[in-house]
PDB file of C-alpha atoms and ligand atoms in Angstrom:
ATOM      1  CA  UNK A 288     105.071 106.823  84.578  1.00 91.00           C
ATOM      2  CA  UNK A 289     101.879 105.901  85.793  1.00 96.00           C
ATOM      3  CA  UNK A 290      99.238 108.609  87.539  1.00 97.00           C
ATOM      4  CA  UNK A 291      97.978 106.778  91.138  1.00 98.00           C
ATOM      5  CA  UNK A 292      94.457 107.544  91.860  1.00 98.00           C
ATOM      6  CA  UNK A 293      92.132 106.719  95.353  1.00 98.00           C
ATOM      7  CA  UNK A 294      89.125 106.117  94.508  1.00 98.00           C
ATOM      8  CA  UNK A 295      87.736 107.241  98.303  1.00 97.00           C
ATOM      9  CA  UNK A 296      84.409 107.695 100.310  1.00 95.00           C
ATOM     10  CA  UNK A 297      84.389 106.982 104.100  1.00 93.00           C
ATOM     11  CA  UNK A 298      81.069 106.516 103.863  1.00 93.00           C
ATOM     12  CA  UNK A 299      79.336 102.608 103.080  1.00 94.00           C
ATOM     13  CA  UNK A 300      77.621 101.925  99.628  1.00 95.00           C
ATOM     14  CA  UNK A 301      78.353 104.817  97.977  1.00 96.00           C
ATOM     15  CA  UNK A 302      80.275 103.141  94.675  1.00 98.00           C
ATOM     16  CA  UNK A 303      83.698 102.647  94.995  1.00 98.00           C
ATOM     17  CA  UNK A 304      84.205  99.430  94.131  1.00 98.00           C
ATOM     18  CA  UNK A 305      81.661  99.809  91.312  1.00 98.00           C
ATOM     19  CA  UNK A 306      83.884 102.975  90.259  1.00 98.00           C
ATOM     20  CA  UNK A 307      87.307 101.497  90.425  1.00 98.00           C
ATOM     21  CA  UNK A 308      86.431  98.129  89.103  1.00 98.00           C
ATOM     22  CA  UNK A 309      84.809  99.811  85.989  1.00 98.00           C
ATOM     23  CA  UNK A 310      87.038 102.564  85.723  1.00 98.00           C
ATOM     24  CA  UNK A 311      89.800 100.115  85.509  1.00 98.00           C
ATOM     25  CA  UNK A 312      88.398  98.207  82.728  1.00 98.00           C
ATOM     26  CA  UNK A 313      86.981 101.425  80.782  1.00 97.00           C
ATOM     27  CA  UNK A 314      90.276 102.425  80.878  1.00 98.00           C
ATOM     28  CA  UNK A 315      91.774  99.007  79.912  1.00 97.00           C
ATOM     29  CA  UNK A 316      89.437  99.279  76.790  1.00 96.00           C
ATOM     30  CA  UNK A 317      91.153 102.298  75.734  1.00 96.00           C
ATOM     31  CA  UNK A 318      94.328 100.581  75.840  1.00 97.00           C
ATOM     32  CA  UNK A 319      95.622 102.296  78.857  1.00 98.00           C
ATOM     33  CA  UNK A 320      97.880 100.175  80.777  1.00 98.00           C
ATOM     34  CA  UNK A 321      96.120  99.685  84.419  1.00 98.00           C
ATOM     35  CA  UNK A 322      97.382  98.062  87.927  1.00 98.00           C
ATOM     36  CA  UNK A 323      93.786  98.559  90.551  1.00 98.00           C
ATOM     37  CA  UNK A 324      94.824  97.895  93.974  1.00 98.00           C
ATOM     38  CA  UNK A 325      92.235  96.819  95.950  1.00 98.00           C
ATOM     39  CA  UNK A 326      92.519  98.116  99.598  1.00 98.00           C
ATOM     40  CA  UNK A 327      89.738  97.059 101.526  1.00 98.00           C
ATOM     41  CA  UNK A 328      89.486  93.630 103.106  1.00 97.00           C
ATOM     42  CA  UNK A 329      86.110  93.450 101.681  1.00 97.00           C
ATOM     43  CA  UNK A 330      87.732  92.041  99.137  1.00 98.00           C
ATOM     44  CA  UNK A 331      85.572  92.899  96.035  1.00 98.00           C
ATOM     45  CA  UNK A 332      87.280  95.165  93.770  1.00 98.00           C
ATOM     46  CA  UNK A 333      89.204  91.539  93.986  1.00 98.00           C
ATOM     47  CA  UNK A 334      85.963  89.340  93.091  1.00 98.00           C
ATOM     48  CA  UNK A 335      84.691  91.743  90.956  1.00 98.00           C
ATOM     49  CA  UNK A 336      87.406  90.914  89.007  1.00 98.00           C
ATOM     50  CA  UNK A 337      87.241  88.148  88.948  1.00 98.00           C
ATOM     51  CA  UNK A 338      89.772  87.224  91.057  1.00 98.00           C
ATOM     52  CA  UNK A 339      88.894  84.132  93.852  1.00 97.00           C
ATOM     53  CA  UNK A 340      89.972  86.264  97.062  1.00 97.00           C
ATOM     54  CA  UNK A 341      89.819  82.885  99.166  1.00 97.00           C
ATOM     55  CA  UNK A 342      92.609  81.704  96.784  1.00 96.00           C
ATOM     56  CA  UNK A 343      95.658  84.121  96.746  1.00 97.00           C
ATOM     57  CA  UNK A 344      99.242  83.019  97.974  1.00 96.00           C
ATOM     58  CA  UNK A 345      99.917  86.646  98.478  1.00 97.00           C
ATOM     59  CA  UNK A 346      98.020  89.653  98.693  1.00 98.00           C
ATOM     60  CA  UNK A 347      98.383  93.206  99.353  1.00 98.00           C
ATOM     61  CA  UNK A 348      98.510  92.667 102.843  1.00 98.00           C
ATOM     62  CA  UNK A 349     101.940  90.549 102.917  1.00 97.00           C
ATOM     63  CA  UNK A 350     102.946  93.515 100.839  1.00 97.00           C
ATOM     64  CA  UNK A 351     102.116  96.243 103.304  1.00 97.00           C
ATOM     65  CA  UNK A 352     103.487  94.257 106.135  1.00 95.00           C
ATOM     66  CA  UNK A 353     106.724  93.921 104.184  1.00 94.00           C
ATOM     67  CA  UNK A 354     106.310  90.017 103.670  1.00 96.00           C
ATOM     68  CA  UNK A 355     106.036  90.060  99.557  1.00 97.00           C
ATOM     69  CA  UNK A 356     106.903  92.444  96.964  1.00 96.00           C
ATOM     70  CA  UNK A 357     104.264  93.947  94.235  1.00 97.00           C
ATOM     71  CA  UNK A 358     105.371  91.728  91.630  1.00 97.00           C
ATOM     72  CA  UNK A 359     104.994  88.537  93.646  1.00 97.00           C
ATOM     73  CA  UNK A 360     101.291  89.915  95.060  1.00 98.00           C
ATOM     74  CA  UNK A 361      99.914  90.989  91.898  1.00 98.00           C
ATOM     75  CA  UNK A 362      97.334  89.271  89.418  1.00 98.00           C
ATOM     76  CA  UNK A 363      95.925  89.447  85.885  1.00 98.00           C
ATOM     77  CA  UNK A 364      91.847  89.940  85.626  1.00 98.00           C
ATOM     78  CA  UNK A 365      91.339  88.261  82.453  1.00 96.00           C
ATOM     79  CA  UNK A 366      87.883  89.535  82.723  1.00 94.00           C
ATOM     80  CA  UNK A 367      89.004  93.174  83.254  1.00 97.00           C
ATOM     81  CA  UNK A 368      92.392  93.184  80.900  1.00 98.00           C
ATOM     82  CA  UNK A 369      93.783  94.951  83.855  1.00 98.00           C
ATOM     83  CA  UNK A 370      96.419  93.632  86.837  1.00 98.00           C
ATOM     84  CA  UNK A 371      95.136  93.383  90.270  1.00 98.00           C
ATOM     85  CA  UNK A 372      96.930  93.536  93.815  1.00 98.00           C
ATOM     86  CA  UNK A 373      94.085  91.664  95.588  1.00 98.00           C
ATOM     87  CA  UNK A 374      93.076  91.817  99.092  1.00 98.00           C
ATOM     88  CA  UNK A 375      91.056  89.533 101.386  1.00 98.00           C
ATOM     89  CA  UNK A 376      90.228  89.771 104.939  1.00 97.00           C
ATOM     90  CA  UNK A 377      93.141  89.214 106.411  1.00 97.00           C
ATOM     91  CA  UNK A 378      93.768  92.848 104.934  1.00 97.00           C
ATOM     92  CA  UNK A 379      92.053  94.003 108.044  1.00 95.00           C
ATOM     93  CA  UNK A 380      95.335  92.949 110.441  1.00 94.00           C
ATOM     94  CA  UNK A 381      97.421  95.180 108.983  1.00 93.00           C
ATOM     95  CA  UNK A 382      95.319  98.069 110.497  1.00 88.00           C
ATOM     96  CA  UNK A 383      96.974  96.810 114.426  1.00 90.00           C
ATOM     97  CA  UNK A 384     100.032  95.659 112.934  1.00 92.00           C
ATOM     98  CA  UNK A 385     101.163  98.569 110.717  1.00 91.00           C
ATOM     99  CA  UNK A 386     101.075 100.646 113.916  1.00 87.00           C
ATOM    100  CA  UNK A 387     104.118  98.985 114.976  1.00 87.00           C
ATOM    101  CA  UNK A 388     106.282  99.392 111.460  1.00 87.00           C
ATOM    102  CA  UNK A 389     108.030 102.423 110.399  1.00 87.00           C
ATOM    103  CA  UNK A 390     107.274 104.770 108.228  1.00 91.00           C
ATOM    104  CA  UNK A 391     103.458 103.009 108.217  1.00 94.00           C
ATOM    105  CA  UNK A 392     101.938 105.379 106.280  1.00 95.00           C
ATOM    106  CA  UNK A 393     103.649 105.322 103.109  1.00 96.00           C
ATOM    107  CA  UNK A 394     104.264 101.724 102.773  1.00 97.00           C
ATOM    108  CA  UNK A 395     102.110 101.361 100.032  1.00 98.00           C
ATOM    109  CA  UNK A 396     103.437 104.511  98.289  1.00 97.00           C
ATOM    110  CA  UNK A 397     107.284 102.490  98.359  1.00 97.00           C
ATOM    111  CA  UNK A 398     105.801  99.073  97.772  1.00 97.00           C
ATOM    112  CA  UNK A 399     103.917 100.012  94.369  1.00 98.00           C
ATOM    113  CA  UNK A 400     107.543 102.386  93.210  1.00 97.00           C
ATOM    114  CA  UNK A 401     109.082  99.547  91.285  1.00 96.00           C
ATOM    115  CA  UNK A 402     105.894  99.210  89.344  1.00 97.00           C
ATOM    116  CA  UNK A 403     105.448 102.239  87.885  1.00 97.00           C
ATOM    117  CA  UNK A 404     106.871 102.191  84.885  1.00 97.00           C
ATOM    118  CA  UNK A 405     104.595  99.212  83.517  1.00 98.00           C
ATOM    119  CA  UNK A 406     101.368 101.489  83.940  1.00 98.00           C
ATOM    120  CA  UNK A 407      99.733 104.401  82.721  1.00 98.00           C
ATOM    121  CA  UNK A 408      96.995 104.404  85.562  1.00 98.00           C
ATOM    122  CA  UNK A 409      97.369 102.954  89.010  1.00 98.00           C
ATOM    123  CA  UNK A 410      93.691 103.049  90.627  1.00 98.00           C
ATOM    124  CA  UNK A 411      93.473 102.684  94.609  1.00 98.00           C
ATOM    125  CA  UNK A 412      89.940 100.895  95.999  1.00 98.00           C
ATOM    126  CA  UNK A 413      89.914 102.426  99.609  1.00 98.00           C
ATOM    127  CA  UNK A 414      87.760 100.471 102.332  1.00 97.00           C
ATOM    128  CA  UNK A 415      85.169 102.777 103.961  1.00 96.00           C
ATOM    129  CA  UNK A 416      86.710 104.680 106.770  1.00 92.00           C
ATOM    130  CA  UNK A 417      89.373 107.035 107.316  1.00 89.00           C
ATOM    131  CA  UNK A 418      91.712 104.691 108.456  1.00 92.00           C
ATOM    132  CA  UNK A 419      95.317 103.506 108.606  1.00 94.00           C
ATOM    133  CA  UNK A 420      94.563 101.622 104.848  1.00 96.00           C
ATOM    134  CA  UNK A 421      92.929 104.899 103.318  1.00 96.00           C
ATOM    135  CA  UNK A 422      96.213 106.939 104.583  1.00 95.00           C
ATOM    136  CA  UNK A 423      98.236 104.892 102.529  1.00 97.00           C
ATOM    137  CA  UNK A 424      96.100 105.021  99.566  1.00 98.00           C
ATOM    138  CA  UNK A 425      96.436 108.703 100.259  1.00 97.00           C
ATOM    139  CA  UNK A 426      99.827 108.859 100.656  1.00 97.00           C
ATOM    140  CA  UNK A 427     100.468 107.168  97.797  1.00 98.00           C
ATOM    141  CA  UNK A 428      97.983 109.025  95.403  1.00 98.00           C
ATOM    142  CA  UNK A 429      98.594 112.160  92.803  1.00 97.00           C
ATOM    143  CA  UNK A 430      94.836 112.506  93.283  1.00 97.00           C
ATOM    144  CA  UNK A 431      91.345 111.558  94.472  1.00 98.00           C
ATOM    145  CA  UNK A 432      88.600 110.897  92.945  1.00 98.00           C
ATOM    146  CA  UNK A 433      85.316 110.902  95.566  1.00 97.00           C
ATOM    147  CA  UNK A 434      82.253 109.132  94.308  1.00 98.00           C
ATOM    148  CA  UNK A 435      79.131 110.254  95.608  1.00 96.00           C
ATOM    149  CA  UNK A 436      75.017 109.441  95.641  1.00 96.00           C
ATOM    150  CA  UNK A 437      73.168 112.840  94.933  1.00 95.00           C
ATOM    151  CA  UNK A 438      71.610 112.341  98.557  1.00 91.00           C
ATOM    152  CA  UNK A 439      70.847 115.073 101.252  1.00 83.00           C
ATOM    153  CA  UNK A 440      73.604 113.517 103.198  1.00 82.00           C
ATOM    154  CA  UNK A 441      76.439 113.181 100.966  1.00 80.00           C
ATOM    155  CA  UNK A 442      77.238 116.667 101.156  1.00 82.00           C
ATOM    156  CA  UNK A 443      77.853 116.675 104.881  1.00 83.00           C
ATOM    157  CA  UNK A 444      80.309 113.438 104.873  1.00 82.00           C
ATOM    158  CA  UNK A 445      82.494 115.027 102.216  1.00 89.00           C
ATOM    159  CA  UNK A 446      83.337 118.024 104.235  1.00 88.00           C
ATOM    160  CA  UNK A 447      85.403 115.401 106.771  1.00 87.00           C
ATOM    161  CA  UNK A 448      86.703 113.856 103.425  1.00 90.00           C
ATOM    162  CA  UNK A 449      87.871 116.854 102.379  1.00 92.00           C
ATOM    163  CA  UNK A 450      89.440 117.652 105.542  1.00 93.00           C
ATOM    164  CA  UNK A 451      91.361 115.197 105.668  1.00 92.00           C
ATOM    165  CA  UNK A 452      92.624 115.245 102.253  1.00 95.00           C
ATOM    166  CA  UNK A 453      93.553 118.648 102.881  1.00 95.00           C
ATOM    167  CA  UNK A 454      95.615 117.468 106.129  1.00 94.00           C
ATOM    168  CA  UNK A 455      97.190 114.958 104.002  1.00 94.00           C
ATOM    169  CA  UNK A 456      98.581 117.329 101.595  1.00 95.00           C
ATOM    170  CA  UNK A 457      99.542 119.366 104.695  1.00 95.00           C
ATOM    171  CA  UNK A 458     101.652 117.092 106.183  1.00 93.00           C
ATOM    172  CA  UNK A 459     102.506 113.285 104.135  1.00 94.00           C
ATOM    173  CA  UNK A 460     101.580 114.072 100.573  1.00 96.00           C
ATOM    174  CA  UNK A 461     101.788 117.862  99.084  1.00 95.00           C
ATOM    175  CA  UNK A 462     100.992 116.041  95.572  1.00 88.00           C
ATOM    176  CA  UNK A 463      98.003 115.341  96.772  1.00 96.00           C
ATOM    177  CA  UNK A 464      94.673 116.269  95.081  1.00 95.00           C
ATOM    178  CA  UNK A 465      90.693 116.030  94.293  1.00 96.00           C
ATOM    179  CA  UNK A 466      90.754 115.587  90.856  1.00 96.00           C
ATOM    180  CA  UNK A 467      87.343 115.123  90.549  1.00 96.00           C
ATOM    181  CA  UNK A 468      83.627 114.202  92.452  1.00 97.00           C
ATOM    182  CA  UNK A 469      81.746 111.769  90.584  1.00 98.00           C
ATOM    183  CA  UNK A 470      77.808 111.498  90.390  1.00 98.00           C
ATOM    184  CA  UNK A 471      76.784 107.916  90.525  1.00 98.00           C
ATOM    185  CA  UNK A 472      73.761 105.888  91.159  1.00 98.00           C
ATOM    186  CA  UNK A 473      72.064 108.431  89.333  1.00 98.00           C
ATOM    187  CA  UNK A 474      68.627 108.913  89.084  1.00 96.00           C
ATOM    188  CA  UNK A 475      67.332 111.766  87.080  1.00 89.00           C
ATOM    189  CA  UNK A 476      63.961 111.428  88.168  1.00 92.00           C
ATOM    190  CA  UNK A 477      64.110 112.328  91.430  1.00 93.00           C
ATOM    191  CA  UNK A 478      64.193 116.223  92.613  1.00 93.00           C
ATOM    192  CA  UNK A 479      66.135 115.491  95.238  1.00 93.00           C
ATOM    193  CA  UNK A 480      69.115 113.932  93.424  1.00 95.00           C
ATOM    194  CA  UNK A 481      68.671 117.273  90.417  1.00 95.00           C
ATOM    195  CA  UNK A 482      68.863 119.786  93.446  1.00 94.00           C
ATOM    196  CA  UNK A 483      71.763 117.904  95.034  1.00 93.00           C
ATOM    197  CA  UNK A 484      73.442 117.719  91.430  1.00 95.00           C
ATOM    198  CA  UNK A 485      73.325 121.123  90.767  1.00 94.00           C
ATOM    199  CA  UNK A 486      74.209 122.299  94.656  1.00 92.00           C
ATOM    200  CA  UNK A 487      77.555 120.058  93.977  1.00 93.00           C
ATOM    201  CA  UNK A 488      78.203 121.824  90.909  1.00 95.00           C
ATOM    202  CA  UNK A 489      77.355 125.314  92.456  1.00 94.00           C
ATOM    203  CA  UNK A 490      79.602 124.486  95.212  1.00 92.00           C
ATOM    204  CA  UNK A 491      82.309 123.069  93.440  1.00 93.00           C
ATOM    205  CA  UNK A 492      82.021 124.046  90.271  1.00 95.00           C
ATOM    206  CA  UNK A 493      84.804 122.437  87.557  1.00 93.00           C
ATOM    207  CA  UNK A 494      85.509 119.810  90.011  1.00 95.00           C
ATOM    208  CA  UNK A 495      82.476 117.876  89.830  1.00 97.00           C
ATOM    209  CA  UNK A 496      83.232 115.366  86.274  1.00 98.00           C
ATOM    210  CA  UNK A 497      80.924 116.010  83.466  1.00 98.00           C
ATOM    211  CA  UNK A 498      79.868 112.528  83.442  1.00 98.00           C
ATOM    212  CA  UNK A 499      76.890 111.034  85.453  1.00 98.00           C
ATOM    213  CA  UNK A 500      76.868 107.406  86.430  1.00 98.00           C
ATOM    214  CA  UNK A 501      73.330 106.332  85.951  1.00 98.00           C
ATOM    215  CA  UNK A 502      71.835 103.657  88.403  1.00 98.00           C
ATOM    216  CA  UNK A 503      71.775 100.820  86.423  1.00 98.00           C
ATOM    217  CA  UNK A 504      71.184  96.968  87.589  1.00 98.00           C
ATOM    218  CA  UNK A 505      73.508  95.542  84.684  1.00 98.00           C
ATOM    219  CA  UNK A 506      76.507  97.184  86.779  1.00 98.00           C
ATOM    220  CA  UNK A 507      75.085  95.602  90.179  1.00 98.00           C
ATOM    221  CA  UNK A 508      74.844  92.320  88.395  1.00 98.00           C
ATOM    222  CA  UNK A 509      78.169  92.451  86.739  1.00 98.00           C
ATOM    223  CA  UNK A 510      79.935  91.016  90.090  1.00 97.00           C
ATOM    224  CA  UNK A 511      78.068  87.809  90.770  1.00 97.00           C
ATOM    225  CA  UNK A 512      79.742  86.590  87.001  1.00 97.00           C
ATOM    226  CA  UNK A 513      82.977  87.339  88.498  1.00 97.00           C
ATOM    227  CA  UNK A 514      82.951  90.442  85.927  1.00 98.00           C
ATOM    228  CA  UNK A 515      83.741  94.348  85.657  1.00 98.00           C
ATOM    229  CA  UNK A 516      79.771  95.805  84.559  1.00 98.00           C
ATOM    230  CA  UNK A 517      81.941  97.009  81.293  1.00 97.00           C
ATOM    231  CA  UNK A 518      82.739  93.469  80.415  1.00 97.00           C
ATOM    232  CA  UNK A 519      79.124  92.065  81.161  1.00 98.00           C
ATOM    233  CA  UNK A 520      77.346  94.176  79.294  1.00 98.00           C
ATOM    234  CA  UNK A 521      79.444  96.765  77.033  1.00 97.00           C
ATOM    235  CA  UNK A 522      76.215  98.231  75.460  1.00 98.00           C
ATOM    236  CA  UNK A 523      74.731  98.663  79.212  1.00 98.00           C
ATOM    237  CA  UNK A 524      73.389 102.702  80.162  1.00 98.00           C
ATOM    238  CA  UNK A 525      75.970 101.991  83.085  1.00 98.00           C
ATOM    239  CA  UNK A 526      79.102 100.558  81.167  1.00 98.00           C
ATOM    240  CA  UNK A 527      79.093 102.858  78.687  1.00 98.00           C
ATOM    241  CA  UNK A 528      79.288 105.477  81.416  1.00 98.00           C
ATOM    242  CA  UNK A 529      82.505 104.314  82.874  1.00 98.00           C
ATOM    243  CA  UNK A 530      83.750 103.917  79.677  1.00 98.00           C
ATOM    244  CA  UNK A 531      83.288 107.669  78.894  1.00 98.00           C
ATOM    245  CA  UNK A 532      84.182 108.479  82.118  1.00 98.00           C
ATOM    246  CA  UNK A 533      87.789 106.844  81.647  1.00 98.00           C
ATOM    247  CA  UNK A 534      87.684 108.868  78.111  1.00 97.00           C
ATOM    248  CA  UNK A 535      87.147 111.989  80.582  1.00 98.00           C
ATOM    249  CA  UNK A 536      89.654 110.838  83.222  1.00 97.00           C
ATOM    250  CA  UNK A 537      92.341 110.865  80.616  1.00 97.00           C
ATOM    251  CA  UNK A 538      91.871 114.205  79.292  1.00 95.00           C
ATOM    252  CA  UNK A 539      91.859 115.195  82.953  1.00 93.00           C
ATOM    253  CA  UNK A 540      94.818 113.874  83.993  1.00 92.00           C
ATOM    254  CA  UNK A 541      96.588 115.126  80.740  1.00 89.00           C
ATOM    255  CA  UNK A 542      95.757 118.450  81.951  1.00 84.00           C
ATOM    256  CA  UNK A 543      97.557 118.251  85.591  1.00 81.00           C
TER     257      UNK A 543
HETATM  258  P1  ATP B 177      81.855  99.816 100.508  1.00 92.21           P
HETATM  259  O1  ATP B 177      81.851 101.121 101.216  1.00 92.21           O
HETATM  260  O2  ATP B 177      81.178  98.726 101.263  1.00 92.21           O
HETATM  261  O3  ATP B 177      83.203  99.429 100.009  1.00 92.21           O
HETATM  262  P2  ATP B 177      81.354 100.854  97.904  1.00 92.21           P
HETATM  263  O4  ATP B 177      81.389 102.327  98.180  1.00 92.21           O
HETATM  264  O5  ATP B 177      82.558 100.231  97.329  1.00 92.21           O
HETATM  265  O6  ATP B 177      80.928 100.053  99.211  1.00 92.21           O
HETATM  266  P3  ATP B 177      79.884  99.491  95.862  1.00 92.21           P
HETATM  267  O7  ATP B 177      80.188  98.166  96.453  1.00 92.21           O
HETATM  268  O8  ATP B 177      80.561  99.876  94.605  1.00 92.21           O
HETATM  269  O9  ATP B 177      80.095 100.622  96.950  1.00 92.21           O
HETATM  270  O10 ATP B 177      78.325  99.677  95.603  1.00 92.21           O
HETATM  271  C1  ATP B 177      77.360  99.415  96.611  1.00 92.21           C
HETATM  272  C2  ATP B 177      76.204  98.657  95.992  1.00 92.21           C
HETATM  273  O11 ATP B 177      75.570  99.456  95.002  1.00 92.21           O
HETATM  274  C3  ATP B 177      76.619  97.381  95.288  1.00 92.21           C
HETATM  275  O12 ATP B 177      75.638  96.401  95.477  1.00 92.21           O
HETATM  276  C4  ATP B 177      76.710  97.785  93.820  1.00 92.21           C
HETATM  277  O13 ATP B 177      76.487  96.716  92.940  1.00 92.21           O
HETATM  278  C5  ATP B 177      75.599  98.807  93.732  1.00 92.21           C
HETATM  279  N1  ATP B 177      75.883  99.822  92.711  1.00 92.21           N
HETATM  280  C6  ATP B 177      76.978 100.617  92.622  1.00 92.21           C
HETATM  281  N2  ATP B 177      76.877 101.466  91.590  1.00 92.21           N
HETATM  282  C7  ATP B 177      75.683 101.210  90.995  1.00 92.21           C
HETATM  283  C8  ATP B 177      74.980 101.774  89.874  1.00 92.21           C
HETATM  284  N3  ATP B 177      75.508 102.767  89.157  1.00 92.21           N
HETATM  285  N4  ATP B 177      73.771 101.271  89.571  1.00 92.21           N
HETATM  286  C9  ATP B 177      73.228 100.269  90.300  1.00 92.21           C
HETATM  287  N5  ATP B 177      73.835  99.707  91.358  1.00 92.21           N
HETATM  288  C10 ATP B 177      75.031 100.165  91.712  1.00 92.21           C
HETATM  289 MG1   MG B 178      83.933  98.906  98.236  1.00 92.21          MG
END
């Protein structure tokens, strides 16, 4: 049965979509059998796959609204050798209209059940906010995985990330977990990123992954070709990154 993971942030920029896209295909290149939902109307864990957001039939919206199953939704990224349930702007209705259907918070959780069994990973793409979309990611997810710049700020946003994770498990999800923080965007040489690095790791000790995502402009480039950074440029600082970090993700997860 396949593990579900959020990739979430509420804060902008930070690498989610970088993290999820590229997790997704290191992972795929380990033969791991992946489904990365993207749930942000952004739209481009979808294009950075590869996948032409202004061309879907159905898409995880008509899913969470209770319009289309999974199956019908979902697409292959050839690019990625991963499936996809894409999203495009119209994503951003279902924030109003979900507040009128039952049981709104887990209808991603019961949409992606019958799916589960095809997949060894299921990763979530969460738009930037703590919204009605990142519930459902949440309630839907074994565990969360928070990417994060080594900035002064980053620290204080995670506290309300935290928080709310924590509420989640209180109430909707007692699964629910932080599996891991991830450094990315890293710079080594800048102080300030070093001190922040080792302040996460003092604060949160085993928590924070081994692996560092260096900044790296091959993995920035990677979506204007309509490709995961790990399938533009395998031998790039940054793919080969993700790729050990899906190495590290599995050895975590075989450990929960
Ligand atoms: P949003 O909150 O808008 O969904 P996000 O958290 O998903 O953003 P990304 O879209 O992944 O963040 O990244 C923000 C920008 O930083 C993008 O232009 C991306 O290409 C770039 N970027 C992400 N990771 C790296 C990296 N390791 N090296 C260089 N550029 C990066
Ligand atoms: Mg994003």
């Amino acid at each position: 049965m396949a593990r579900i993971f959020c990739i979430a942030n509420q804060k902008g920029g930070v690498g989610k979509t970088t993290t999820s896209v590229n997790l997704a295909a290191g992972l795929a290149a380990q033969r791991q059998r992946v489904l990365l939902v993207d749930l942000d109307p952004q739209g481009n864990a979808t294009m950075g796959s590869g996948i032409d957001k202004r061309a879907l039939r159905h898409s995880i919206y008509h899913v969470l609204i209770g319009q289309a199953g999974a199956v019908q939704a979902r697409v292959r990224s050839e690019a990625g050798g991963y499936d996809v349930l894409p999203a495009n702007r119209e994503l951003a209705g279902a924030e109003v209209e979900l507040v009128d259907i039952d049981e709104r918070e887990t209808r991603l959780k019961t949409a992606l059940a019958p799916l589960l069994g095809e997949y060894d990973f299921v990763l979530i793409d969460c738009p930037p906010s703590l919204s009605m979309l990142t519930l459902n990611g949440l309630c839907a997810a074994h565990g969360v995985v928070i990417p994060m710049q080594c900035e002064y700020f980053a620290l204080e946003g995670l506290a309300d990330l935290v928080n709310t994770i924590k509420r989640v498990a209180g109430n909707l999800n007692p699964d629910l977990t932080i599996i891991g923080l991830l450094r990315v965007m890293f710079d080594p040489r800048m102080t300030l990123q070093q001190q922040v690095s080792e302040q996460l790791v003092a604060k949160f000790g085993d928590k924070v992954f081994d692996t560092i995502i260096p900044r790296n402009v091959r993995l920035a480039e990677a979506p204007s070709y309509g490709l995961p950074g790990v399938a533009y440029d395998k031998a790039s600082r940054g793919a080969q990154a993700y790729i050990s970090f899906g190495s590290e993700m599995i050895e975590r997860v075989r450990a929960l």
